[in-house]
mmCIF file of C-alpha atoms and ligand atoms in Angstrom:
data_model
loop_
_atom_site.group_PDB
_atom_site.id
_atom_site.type_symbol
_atom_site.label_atom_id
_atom_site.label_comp_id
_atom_site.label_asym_id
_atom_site.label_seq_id
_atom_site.Cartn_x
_atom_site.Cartn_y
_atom_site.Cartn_z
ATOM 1 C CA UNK B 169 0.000 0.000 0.000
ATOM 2 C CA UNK B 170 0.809 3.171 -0.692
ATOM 3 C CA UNK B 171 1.845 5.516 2.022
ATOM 4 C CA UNK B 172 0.242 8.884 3.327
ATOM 5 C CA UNK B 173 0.143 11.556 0.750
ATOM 6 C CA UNK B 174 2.244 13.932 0.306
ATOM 7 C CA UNK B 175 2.148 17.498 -1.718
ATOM 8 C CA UNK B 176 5.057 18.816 -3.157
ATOM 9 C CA UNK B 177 4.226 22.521 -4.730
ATOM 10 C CA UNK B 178 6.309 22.899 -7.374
ATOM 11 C CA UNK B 179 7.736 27.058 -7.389
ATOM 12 C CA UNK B 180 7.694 27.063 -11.174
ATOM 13 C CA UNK B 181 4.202 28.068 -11.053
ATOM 14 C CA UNK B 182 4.860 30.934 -7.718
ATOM 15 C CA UNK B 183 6.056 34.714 -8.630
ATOM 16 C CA UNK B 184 9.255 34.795 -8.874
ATOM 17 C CA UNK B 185 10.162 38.094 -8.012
ATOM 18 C CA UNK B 186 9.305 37.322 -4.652
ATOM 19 C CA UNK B 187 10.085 33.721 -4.586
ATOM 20 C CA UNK B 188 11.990 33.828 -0.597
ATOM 21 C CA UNK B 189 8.167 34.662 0.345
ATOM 22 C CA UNK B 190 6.570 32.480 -1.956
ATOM 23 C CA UNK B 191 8.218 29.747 -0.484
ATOM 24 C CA UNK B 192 7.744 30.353 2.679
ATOM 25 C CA UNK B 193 3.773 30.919 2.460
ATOM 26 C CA UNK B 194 3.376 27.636 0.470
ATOM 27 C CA UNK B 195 5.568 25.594 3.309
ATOM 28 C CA UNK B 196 2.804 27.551 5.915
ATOM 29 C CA UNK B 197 -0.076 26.695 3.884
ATOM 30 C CA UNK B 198 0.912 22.634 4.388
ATOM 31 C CA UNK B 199 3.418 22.141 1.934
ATOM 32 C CA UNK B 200 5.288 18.726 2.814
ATOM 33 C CA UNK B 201 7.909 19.186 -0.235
ATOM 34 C CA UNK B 202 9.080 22.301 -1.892
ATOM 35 C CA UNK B 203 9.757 21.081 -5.339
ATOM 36 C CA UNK B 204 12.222 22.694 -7.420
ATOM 37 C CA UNK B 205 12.030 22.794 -11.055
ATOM 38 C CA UNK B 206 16.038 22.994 -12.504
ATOM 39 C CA UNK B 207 16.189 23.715 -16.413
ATOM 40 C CA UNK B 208 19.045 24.017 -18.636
ATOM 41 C CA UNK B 209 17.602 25.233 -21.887
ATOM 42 C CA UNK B 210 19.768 21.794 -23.320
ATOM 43 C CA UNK B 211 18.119 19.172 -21.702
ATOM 44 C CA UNK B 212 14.909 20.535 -21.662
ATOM 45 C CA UNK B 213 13.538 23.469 -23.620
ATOM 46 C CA UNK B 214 13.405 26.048 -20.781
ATOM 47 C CA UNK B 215 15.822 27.893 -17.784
ATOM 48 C CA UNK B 216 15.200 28.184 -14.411
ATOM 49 C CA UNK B 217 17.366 28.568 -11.679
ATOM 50 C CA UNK B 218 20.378 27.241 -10.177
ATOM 51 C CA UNK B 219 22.078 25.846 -7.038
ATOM 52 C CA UNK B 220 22.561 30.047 -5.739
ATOM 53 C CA UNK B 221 19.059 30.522 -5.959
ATOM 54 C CA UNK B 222 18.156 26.895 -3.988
ATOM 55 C CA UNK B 223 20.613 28.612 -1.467
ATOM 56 C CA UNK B 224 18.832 32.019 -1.455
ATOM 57 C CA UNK B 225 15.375 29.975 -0.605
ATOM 58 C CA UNK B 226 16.638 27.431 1.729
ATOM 59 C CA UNK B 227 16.206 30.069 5.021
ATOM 60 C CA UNK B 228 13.007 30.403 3.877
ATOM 61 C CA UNK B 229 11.217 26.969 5.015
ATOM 62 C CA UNK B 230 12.030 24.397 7.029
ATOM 63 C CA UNK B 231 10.410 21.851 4.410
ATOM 64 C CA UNK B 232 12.242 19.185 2.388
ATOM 65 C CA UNK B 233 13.890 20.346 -0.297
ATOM 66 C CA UNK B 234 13.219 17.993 -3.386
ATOM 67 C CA UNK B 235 15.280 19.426 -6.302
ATOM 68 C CA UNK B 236 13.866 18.012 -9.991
ATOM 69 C CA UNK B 237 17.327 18.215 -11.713
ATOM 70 C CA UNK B 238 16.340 18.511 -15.561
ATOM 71 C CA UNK B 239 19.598 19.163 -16.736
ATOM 72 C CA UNK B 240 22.694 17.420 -18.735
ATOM 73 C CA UNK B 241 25.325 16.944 -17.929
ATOM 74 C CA UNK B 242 24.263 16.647 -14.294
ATOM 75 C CA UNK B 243 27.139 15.035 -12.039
ATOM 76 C CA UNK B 244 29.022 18.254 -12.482
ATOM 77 C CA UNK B 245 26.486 20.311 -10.475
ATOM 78 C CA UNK B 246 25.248 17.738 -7.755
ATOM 79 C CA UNK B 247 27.629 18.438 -4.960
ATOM 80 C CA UNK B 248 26.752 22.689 -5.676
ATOM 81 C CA UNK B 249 22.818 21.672 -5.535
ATOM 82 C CA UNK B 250 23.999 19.052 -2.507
ATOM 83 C CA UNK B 251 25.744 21.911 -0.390
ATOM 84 C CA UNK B 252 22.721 24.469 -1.457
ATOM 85 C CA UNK B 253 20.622 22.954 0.974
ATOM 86 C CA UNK B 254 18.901 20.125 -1.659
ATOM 87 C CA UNK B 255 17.171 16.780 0.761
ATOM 88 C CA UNK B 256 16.386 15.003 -2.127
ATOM 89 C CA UNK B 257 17.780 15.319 -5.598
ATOM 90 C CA UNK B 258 16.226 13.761 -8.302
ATOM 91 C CA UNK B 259 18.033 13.103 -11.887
ATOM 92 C CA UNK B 260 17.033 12.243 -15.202
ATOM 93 C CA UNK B 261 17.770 8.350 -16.465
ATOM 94 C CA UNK B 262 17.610 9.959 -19.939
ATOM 95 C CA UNK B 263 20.254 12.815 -18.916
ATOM 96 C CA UNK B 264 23.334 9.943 -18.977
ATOM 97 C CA UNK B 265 24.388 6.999 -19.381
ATOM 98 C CA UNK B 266 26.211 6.532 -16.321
ATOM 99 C CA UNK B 267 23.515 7.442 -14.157
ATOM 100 C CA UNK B 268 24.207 4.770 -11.194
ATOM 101 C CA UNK B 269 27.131 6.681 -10.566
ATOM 102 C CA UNK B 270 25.263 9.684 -10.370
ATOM 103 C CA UNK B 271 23.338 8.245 -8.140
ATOM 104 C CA UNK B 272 26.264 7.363 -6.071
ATOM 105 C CA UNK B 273 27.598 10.335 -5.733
ATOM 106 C CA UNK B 274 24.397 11.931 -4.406
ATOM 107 C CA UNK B 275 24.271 9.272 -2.059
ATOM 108 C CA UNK B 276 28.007 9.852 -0.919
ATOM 109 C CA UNK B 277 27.262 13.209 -0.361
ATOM 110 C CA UNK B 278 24.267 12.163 2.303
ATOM 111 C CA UNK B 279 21.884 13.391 0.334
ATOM 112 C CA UNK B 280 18.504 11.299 -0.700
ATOM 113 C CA UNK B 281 18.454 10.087 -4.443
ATOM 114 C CA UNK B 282 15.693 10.301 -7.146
ATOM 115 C CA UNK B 283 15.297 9.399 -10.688
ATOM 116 C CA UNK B 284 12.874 10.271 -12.646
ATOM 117 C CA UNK B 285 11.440 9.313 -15.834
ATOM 118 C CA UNK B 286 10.187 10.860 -18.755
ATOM 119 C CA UNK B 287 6.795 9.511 -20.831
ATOM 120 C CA UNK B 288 8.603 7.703 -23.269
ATOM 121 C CA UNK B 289 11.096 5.801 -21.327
ATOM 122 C CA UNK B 290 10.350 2.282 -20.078
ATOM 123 C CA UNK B 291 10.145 1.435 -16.726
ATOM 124 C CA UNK B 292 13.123 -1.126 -16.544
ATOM 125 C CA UNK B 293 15.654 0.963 -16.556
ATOM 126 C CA UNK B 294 14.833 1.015 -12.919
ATOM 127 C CA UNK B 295 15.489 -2.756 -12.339
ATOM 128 C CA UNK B 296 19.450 -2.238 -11.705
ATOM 129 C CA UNK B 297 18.677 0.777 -9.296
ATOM 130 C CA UNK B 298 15.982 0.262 -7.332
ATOM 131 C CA UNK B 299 18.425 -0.323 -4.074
ATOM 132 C CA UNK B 300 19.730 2.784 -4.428
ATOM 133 C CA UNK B 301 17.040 5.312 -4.920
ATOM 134 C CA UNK B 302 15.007 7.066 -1.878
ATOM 135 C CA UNK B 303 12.514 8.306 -4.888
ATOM 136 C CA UNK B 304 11.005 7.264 -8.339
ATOM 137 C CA UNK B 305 9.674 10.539 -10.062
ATOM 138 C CA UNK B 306 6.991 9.695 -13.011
ATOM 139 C CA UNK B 307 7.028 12.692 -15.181
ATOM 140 C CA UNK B 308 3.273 12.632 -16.596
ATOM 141 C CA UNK B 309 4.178 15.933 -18.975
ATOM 142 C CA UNK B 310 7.068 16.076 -21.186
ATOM 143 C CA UNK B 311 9.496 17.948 -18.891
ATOM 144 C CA UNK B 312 9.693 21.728 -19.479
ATOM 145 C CA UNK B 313 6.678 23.581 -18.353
ATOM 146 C CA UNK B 314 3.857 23.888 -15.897
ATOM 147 C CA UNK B 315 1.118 24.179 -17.351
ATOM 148 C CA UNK B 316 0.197 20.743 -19.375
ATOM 149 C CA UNK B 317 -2.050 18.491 -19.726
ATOM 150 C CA UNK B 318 -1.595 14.956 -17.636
ATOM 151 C CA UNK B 319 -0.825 12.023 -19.968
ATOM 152 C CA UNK B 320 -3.384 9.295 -18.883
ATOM 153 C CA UNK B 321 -0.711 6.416 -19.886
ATOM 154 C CA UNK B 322 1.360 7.754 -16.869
ATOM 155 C CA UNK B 323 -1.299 5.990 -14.742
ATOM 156 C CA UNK B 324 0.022 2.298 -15.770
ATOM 157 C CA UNK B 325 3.228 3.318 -15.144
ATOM 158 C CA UNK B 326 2.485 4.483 -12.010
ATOM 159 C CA UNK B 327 0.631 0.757 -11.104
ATOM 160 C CA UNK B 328 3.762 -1.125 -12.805
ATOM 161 C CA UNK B 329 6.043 1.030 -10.207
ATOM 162 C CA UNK B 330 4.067 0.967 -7.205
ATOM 163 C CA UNK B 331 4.009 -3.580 -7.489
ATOM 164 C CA UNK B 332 7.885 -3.479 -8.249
ATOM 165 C CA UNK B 333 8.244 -1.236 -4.836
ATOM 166 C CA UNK B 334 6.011 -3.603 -2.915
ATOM 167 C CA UNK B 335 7.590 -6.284 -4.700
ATOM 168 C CA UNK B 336 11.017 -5.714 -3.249
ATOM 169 C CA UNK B 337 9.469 -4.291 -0.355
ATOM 170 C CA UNK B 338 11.138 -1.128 -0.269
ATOM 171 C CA UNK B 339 10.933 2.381 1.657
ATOM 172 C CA UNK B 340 11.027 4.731 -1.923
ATOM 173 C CA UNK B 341 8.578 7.736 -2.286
ATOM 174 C CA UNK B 342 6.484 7.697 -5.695
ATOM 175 C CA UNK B 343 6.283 10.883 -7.134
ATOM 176 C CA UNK B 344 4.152 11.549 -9.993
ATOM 177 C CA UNK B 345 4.730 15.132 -11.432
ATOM 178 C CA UNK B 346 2.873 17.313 -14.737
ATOM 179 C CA UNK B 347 -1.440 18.204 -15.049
ATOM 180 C CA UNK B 348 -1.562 17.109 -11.439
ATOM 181 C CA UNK B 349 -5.021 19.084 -10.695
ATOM 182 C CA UNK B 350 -8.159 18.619 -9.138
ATOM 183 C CA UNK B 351 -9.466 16.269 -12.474
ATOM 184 C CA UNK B 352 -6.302 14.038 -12.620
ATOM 185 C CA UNK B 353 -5.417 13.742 -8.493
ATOM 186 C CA UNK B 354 -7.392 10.592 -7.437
ATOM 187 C CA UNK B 355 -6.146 8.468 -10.689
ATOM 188 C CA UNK B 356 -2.764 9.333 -9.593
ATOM 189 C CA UNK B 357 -3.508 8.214 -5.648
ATOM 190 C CA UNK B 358 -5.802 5.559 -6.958
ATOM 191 C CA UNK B 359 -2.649 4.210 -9.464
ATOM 192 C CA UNK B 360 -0.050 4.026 -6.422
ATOM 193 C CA UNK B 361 1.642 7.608 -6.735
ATOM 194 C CA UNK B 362 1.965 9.203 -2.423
ATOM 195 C CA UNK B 363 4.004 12.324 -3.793
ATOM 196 C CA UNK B 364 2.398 15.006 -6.183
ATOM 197 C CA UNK B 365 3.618 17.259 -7.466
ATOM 198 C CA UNK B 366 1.415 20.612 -8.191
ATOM 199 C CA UNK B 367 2.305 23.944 -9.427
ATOM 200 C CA UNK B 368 -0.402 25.434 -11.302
ATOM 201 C CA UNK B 369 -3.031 23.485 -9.143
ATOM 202 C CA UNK B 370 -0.917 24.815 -5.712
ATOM 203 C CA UNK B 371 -0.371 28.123 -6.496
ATOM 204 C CA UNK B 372 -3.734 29.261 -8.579
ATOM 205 C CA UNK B 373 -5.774 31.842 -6.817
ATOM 206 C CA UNK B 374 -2.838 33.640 -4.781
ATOM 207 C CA UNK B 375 -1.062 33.228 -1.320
ATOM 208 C CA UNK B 376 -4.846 33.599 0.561
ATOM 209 C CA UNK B 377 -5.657 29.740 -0.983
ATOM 210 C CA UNK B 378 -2.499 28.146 -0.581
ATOM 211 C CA UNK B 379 -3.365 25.806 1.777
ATOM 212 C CA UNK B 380 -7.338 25.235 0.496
ATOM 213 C CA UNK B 381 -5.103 23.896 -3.052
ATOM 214 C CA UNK B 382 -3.486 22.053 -0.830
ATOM 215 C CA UNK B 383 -5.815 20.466 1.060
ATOM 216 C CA UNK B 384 -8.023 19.642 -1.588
ATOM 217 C CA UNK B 385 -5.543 18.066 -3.550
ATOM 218 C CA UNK B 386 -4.570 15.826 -0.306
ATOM 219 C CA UNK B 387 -8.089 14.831 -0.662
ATOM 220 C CA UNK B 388 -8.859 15.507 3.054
HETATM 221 C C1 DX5 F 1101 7.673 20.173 -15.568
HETATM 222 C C2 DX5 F 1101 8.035 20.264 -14.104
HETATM 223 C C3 DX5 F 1101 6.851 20.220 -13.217
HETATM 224 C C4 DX5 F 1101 5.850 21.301 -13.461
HETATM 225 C C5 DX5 F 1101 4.532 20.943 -12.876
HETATM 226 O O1 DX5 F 1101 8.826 20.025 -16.325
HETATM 227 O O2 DX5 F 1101 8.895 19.224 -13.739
HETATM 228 O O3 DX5 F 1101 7.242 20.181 -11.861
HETATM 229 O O4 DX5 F 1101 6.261 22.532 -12.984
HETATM 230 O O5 DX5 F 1101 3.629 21.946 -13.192
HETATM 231 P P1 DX5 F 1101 2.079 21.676 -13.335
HETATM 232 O O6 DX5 F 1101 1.612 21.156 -12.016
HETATM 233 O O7 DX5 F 1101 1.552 23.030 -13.637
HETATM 234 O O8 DX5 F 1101 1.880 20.691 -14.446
HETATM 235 ZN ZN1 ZN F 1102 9.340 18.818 -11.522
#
């Protein structure tokens, strides 16, 4: 079984010209994750922010820190993201080859490890990895922007995931991230997914119904 939910508001959708406050009202409204969006323009087709600005934010909440890395290469920025105050950093399988090492390096630096996986990549690239990773991030948009619709075939691959976790019966947060919205929520839940990740659903409306996006989503 899946465990509690958890909602990780993703700060591509807050203002970011006042993202220190941002961040801090969305960890008040009942944030459990703040989820950080890093682009490269190269990996993906968008920029964001990097490993200064995760350090700017990091006095502003006492929240876990899950950083999305969406960029390649990647191992040449993980200990900058690692000592910026990053929890949990989550790669890309698709960003290199070598990514069990990259793994191991964010686990030598004590840091929790994610991968994540885009729509079109299969689900057993996981099989060699699956003792190493704290968290399994479905990507149920193509990476790049808020905004998009949820890709229903994300759902089976959210099932397949959640049976090879209980399988091997192992302690790894599913994260399911893209369209996560009031429509698309329960699926996700219902499919085995306990982390979701919400910008446009978290942070519509304004700072005053932070935590009503929230709660709704959590469905309670
Ligand atoms: C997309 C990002 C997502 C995105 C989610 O590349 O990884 O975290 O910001 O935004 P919504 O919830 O608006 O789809
Ligand atoms: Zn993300």
């Amino acid at each position: 079984m899946a465990n509690t939910i958890k909602i990780a508001p993703s700060i591509l959708s807050a203002d970011f010209a006042r993202l220190g406050e941002e961040v801090a009202a969305i960890s008040k409204a009942g944030a459990d994750y703040i989820h950080v969006d890093v682009m490269d323009g190269h990996f993906v087709p968008n920029i964001t922010i990097g490993p200064d600005v995760v350090k700017a934010l990091r006095p502003h909440s006492d929240k876990i820190f899950d950083v999305h890395l969406m960029i390649s290469p990647v191992d040449p920025y993980i200990e900058a993201f690692a000592n910026a105050g990053a929890d949990i950093i989550t790669i890309h399988a698709e960003a290199t080859p070598h990514f069990h090492r990259t793994l191991q390096l964010i686990k030598s630096l004590g840091k929790k490890a994610g991968i994540s996986l885009n729509p079109g990549t299969p689900i057993s690239v996981l099989e060699n990895v699956m003792d190493m990773v704290d968290l399994i991030l479905v990507m149920s948009v193509n990476p790049g922007f808020g905004g998009q619709k949820f890709i229903p075939a994300s759902l089976d691959k959210i099932k397949s995931i959640r049976a090879m976790i209980e399988k091997e019966g192992r302690d790894i947060d599913l994260q399911v991230d893209g369209g996560i919205n009031m429509e698309t929520v329960q699926g996700a839940i219902d499919a085995g997914a306990d982390v979701l990740v919400a910008g446009t659903a978290t942070f519509v409306g304004g700072e005053s119904k932070y935590a009503e996006n929230i709660t709704a989503l959590r469905g309670r």
